[in-house]
Coordinates of C-alpha atoms in Angstrom, one line a residue:
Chain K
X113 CA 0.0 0.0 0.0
X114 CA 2.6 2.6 1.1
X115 CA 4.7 1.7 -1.9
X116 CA 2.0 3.1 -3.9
X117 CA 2.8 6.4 -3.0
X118 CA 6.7 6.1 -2.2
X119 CA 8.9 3.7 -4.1
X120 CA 10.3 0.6 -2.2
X121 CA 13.8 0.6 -3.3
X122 CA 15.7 -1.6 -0.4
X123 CA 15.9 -5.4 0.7
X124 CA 14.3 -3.8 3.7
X125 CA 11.4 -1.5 2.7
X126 CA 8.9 -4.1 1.6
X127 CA 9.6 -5.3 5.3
X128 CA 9.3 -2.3 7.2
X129 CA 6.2 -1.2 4.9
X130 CA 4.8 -4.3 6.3
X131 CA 5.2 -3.4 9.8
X132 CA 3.4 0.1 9.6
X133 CA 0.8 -1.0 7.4
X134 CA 0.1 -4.0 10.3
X135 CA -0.1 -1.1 12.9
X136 CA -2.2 1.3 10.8
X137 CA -4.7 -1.9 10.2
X138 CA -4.7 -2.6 13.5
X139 CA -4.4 0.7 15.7
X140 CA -6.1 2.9 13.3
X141 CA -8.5 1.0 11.2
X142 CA -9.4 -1.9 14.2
X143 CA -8.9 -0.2 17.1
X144 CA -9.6 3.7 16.7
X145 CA -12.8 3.2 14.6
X146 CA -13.9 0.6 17.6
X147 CA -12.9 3.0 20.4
X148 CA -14.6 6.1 18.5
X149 CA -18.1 4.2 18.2
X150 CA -18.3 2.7 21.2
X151 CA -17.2 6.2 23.2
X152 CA -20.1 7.9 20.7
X153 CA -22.4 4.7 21.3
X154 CA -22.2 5.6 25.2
X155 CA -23.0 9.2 24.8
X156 CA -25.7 8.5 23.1
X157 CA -27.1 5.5 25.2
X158 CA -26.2 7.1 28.4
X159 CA -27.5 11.0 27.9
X160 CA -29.9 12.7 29.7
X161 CA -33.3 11.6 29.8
X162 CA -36.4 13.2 31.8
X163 CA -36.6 11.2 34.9
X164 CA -33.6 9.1 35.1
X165 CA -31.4 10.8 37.8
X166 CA -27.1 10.5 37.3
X167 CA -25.7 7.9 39.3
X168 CA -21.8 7.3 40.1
X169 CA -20.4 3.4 38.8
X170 CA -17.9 2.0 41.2
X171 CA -17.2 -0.6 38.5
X172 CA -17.5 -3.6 41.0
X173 CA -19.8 -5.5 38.8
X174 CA -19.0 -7.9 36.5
X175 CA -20.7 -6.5 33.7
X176 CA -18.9 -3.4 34.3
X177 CA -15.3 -4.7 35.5
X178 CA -15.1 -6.2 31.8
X179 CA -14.3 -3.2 30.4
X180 CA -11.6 -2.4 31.9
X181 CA -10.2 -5.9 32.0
X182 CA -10.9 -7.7 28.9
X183 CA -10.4 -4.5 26.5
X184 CA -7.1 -3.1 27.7
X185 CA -6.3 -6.9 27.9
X186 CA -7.5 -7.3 24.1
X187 CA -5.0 -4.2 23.3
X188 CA -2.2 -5.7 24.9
X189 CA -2.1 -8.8 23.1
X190 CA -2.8 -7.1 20.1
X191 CA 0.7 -5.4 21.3
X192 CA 2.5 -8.4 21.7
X193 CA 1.0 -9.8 18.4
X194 CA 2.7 -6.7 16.8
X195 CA 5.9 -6.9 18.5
X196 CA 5.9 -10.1 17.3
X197 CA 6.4 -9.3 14.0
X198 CA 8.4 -6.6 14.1
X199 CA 10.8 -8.0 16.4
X200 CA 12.1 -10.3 13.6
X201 CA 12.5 -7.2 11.0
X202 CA 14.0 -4.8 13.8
X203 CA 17.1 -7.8 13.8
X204 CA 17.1 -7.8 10.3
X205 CA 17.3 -4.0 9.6
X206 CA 18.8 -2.8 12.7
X207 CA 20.9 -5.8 14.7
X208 CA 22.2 -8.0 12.0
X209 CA 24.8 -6.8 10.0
X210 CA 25.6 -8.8 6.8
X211 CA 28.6 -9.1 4.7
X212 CA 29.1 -5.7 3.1
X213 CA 30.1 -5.8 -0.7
X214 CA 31.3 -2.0 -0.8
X215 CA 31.3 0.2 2.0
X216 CA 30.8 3.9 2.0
X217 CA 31.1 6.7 4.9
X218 CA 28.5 8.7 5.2
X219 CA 29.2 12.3 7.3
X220 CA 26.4 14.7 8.4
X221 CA 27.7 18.1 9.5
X222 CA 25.4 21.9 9.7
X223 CA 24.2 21.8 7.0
X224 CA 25.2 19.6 4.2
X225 CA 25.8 15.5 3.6
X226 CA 29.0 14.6 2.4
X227 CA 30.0 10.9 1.6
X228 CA 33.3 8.8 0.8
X229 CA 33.1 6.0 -1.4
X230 CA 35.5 3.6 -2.6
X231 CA 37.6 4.2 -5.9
X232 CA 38.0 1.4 -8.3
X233 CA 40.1 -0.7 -5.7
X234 CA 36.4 -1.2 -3.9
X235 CA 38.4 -0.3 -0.6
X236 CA 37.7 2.2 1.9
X237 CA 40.6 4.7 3.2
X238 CA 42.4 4.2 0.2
X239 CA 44.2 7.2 -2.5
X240 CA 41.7 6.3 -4.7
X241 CA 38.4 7.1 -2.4
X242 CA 36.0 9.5 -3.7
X243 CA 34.9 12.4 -1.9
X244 CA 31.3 14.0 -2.8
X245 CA 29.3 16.8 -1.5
X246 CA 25.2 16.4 -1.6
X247 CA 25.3 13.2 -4.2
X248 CA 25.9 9.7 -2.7
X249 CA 26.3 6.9 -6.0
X250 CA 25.9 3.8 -4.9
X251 CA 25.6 0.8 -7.2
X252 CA 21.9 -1.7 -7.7
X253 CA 21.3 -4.7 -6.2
X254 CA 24.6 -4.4 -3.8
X255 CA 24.2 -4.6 0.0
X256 CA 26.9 -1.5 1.1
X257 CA 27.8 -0.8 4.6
X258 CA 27.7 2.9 6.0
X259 CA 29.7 4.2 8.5
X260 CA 28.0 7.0 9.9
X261 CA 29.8 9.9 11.5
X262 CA 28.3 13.4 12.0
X263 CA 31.4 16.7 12.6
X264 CA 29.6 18.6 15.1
X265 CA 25.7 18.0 16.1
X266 CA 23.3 15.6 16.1
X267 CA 21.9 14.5 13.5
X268 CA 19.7 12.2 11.7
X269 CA 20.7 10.3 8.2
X270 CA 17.5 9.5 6.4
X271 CA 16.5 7.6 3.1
X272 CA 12.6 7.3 2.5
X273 CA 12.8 5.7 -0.4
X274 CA 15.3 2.6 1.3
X275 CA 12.7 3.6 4.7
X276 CA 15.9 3.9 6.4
X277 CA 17.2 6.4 9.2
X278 CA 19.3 6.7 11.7
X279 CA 21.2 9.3 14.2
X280 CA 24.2 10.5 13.4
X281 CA 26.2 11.2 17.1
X282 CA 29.5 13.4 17.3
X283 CA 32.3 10.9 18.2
X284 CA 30.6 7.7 17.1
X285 CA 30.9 5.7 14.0
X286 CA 27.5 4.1 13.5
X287 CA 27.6 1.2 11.3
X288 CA 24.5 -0.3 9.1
X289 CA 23.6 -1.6 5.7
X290 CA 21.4 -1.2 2.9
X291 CA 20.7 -3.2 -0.3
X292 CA 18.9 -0.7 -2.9
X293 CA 16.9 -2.9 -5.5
X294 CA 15.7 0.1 -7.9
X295 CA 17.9 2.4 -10.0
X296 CA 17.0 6.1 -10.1
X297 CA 17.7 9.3 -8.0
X298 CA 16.3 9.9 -4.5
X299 CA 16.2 12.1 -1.5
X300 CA 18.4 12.2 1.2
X301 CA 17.3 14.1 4.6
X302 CA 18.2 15.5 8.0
X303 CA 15.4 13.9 10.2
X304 CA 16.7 15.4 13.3
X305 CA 16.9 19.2 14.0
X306 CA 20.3 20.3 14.1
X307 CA 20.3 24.2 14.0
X308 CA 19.1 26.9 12.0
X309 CA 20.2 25.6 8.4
X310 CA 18.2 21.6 9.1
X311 CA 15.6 22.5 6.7
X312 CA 18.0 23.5 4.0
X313 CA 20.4 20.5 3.8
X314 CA 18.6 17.8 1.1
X315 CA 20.9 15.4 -0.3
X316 CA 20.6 12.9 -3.5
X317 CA 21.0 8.9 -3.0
X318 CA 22.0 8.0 -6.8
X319 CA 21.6 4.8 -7.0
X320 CA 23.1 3.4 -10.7
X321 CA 23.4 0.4 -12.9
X322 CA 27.2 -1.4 -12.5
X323 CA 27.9 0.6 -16.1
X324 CA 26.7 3.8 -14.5
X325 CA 28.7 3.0 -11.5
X326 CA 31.7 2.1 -13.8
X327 CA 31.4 4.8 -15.7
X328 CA 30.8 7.6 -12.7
X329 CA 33.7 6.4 -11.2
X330 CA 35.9 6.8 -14.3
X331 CA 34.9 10.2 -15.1
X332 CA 35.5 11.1 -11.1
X333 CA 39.3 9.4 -11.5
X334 CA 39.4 11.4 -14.6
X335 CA 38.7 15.3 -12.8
X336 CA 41.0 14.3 -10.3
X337 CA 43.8 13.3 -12.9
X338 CA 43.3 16.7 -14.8
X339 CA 43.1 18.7 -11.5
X340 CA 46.0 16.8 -10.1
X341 CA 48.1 18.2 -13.4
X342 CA 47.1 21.2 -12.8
X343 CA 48.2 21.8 -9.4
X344 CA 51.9 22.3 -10.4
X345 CA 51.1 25.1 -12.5
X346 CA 49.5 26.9 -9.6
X347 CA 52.2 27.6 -7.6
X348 CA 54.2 24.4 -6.0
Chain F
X201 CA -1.2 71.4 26.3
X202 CA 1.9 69.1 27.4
X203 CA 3.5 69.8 30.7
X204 CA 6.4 72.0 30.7
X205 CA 8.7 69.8 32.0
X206 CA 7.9 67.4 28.7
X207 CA 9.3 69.5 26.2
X208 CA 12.8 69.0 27.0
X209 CA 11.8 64.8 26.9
X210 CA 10.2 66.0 23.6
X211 CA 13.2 67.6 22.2
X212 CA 15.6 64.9 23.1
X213 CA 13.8 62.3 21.5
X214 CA 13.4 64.2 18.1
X215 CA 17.4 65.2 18.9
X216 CA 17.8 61.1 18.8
X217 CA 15.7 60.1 15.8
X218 CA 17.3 62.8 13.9
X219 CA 21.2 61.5 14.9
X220 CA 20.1 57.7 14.1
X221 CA 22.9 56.1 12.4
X222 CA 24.1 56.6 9.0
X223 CA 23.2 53.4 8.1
X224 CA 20.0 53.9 9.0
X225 CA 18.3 55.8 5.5
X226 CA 20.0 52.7 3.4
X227 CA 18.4 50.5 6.1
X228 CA 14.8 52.0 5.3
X229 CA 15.8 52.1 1.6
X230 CA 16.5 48.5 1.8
X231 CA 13.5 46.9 3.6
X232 CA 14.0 43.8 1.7
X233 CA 17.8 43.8 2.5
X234 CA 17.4 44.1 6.2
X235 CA 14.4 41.5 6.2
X236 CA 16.8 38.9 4.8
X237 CA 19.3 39.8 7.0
X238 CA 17.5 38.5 9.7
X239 CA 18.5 35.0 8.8
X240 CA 22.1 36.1 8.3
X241 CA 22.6 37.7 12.1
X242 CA 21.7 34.2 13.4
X243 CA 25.5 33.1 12.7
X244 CA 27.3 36.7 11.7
X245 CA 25.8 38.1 14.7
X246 CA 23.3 41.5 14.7
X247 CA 25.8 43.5 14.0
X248 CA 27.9 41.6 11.2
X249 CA 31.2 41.0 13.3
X250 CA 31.2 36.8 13.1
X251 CA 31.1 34.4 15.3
X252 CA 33.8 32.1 15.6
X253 CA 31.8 29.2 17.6
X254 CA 29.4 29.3 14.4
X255 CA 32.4 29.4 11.9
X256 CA 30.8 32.8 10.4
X257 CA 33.4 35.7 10.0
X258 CA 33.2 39.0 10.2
X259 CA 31.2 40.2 7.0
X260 CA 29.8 43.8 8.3
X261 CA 30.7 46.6 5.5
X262 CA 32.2 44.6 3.0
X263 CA 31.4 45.6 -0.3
X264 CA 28.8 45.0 -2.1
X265 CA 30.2 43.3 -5.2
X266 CA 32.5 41.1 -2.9
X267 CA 29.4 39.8 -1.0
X268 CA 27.2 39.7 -4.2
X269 CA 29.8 37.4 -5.9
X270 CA 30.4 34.8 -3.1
X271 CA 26.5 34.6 -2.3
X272 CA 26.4 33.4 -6.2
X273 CA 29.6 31.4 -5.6
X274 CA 27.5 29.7 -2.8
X275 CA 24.4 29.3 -5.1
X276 CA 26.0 27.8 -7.8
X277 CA 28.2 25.3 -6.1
X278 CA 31.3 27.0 -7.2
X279 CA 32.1 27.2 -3.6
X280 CA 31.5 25.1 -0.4
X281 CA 30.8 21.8 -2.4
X282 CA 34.3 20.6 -1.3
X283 CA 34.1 17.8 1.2
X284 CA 36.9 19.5 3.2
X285 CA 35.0 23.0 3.3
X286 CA 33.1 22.6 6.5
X287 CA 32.4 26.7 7.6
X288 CA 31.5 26.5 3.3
X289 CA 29.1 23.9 3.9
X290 CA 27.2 25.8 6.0
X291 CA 27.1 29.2 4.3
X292 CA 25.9 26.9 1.1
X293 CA 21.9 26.6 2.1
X294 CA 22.1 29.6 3.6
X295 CA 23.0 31.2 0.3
X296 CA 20.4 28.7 -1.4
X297 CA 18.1 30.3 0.9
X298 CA 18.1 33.3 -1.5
X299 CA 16.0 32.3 -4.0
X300 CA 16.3 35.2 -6.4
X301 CA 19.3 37.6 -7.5
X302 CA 17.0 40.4 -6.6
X303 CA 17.2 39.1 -3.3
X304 CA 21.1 37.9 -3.1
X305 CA 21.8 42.3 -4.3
X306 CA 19.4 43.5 -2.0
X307 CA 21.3 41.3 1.3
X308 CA 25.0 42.2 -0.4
X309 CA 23.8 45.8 -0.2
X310 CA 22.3 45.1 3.9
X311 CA 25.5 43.9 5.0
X312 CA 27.8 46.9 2.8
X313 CA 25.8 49.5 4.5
X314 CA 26.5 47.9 8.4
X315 CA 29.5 49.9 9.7
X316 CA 32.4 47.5 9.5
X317 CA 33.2 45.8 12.7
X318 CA 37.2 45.0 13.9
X319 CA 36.7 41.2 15.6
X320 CA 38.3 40.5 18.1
X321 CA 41.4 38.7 17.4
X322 CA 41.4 34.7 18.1
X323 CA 44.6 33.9 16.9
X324 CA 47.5 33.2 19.2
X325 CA 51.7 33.1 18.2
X326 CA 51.4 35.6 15.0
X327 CA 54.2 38.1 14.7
X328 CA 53.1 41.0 13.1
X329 CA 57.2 41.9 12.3
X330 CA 57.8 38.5 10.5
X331 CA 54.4 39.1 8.5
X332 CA 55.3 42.7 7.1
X333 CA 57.4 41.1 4.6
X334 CA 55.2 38.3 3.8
X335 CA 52.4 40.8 2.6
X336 CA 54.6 42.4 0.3
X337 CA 52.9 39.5 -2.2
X338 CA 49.5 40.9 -0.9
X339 CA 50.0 44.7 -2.0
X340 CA 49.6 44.0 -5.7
X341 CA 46.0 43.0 -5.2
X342 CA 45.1 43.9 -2.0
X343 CA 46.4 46.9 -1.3
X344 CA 49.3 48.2 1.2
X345 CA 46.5 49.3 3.1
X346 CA 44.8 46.5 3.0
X347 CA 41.7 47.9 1.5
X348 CA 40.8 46.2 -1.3
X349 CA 40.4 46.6 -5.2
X350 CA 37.4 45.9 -7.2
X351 CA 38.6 46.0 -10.6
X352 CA 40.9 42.8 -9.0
X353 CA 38.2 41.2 -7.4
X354 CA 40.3 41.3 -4.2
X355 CA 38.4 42.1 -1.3
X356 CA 39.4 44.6 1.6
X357 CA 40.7 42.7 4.9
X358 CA 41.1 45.4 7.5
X359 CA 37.8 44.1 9.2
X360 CA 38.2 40.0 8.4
X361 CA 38.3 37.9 11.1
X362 CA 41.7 36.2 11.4
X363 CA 40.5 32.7 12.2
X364 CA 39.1 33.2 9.3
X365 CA 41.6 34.1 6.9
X366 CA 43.8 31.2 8.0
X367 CA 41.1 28.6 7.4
X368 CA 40.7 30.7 4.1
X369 CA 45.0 30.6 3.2
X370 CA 44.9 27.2 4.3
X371 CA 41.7 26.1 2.0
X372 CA 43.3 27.8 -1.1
X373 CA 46.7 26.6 -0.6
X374 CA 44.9 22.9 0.0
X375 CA 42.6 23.6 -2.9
X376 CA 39.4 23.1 -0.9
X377 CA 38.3 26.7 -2.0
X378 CA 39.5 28.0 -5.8
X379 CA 40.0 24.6 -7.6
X380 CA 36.5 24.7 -9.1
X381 CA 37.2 26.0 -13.0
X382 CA 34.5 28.5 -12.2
X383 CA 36.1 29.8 -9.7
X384 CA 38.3 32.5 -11.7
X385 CA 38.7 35.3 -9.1
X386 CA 39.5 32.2 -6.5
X387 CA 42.3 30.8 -8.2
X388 CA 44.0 33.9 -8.0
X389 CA 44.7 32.9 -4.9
X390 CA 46.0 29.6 -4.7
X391 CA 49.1 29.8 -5.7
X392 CA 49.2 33.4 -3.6
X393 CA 48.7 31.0 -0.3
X394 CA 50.5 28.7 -1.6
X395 CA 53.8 31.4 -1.0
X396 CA 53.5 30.6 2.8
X397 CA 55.2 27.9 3.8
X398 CA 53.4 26.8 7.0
X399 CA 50.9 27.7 9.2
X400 CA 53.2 30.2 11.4
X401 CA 54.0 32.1 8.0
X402 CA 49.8 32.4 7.8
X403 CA 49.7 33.2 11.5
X404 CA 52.2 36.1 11.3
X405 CA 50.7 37.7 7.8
X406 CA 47.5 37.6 9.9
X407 CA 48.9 39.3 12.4
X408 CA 50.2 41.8 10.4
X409 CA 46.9 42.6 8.3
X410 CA 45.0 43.0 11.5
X411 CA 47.3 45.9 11.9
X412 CA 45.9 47.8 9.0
X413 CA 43.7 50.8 9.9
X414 CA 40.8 50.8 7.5

């Protein structure tokens, strides 16, 4: 349903998409819409009539005690039933971690998203990284790990499209994983407030064919070949 | 009829409207200008003299062209796109904040009519002797008083803060600011940084151009 209006394009959208439509069908459709009539139900069964004076319920009978027993005991396994099914897709998205197939470092900072990604050696920390303001490539159908790492302030790295976020915290490096399935270009966002400039820090996730990939990361190596020889004639 | 002893209440408060500052008329003239700047004085501080802790410098009074130019440098993503540019990367959405030219002249022409502001000086170990000689380089552009030229592109530094021209010196001579091809007025000044050997050679010209009386 929610892929309908926002693309899936991770291993782990369709999961999370399954969650939050559960809760939706079962908070908002089930139990709001149940709560809502039976509260309007009562006001209408109990208002005020000519002759039938107020009286205070103590709740001691049985008739009455059920209410607040066997509903709030209804919600709570509906709880459990839910946590039940998102425990397994909280591991899988948050808690499990597996083998990475590139790895890129993401770095949040007021107010702009920066990102590192391996040169052709596939290898992070290496002369041949490549170093990008506002445009993170990454390549289909690969599973990457980020390292997340923020300069100065909270804040919060988010991909709707993959359904992913997650806190960037000065003097951590938070590693997690993706695996986009769908080529095109998508937003990146600051989900947590980080001072005056949050709302003015978008970022792209471009997310590319292995020729696209191959080919970005040739004409990159290229710029920095032809800016390399140019250095010398600027002064050293 | 007032009370007597109002008039001279009266009289002092006309005496005070009528002294307001000087940049007061191009404040009223530039409505739009000082409405933008609202946004800016969150980092460069009401008055325009920078904020270290922010990474914003001391900006009040500079000329118009100067600010006009870097605002576009910022809004075209000629400058602070480079990963290593972190007090760039901030000014960028700022700058994108502007969404029209009408709007970038009118807050280049806010912060040219602010009365320039001397920062305080943050730097620590400059000599201001050693420097002398090491701005001799400068003059040609800048000026021997430090001042300026337009028809160079070289802005005046009398008022900069000097944090910030070493992050500047040390971004050109890195090539974190001035390596984009667009950059043309920038690139004058890489290989100008790249002159000073080490950060103590920035340190002392620093120390020297906060010598300059504007």
């Amino acid at each position: 349903m929610i892929a309908k209006y926002l693309v899936a394009a991770s291993t782990s959208a369709g999961k999370i998409d399954f969650i939050i439509e559960v809760i939706f069908w079962v908070v908002i459709v089930f139990w709001f819409v149940l709560a809502e009539a039976t509260f309007f139900w009562f006001l209408l069964r109990f208002r005020k009539r000519d002759g039938v004076p107020a009286r205070y319920i103590t709740g001691e009978k049985a008739s009455e005690r059920r209410w607040i027993v066997v509903v709030p005991g209804l919600v709570l396994l509906c709880d459990l039933a839910i946590m039940g099914l998102d425990g397994p897709v909280w591991y899988e998205v948050k808690q499990s971690l597996p083998a990475a197939q590139q790895t890129v470092r993401i770095v949040g900072q007021q107010w702009a998203w920066s990102f590192v990604h391996p040169g052709p050696d596939g290898r992070l920390d290496t002369a041949d990284d490549i170093k990008t303001v506002d445009d993170l490539h990454v390549q289909v159908n690969t599973r990457y790990h980020f390292k997340l790492v923020s300069r100065d302030v909270l804040h919060s790295f988010s991909v709707p499209v993959f359904r992913l976020k997650q806190d960037a915290i000065p003097g951590r490096v938070i590693t997690g994983w993706f695996e986009p399935t769908t080529t095109g270009t998508f937003d990146i966002q600051c989900v947590e407030i980080c001072g005056v400039g949050h709302g003015l820090m978008p970022a792209r996730i471009i997310i590319e064919t292995p020729e696209q990939h191959a080919a970005w990361m040739t004409g990159r190596a290229a710029g920095r070949i032809a800016l390399a020889s140019a250095a010398p004639l600027a002064g050293d | 009829m007032a009370p007597m002893w109002r008039l001279p209440t009266l009289a002092a408060a006309l005496a005070l409207l009528l002294a307001a500052p000087a940049g007061r008329a191009a404040d009223e003239a530039n409505g739009r200008g000082r409405e933008l700047w609202g946004f800016c004085q969150q980092c460069h501080g009401a008055d325009g003299g920078g904020t270290p802790l922010y990474l914003a410098p001391s900006i009040a009074g500079l000329p118009t062209w100067y600010v006009e130019r870097e605002l576009r440098n910022f809004h075209e993503g000629i400058r602070g796109t480079h990963f290593d540019d972190v007090s760039g990367m901030r000014m960028r959405p700022m700058a994108l904040w502007l969404r029209t030219d009408a709007d970038i002249v009118a807050v280049a022409g806010y912060v040219a009519s602010l009365p320039p502001v001397k920062p305080a000086p943050v730097l620590a170990g400059g000599s201001a002797a050693a420097g002398a000689a090491l701005y001799a380089p400068c003059i040609a552009c800048h000026g021997a008083d430090g001042r300026g030229n337009e028809q160079l592109g070289a802005p005046p530094l009398t008022h900069a803060s000097d944090w910030y021209m070493l992050t500047q010196l040390q971004h050109f001579k890195q090539g974190v600011r001035g390596s984009d091809p667009r950059d043309v007025k920038g690139a004058l000044m890489v290989p100008m940084a790249k002159l000073l050997p080490d950060e103590q050679a920035m340190k002392n010209v620093i120390a020297y151009i906060t010598t300059l009386e504007p």
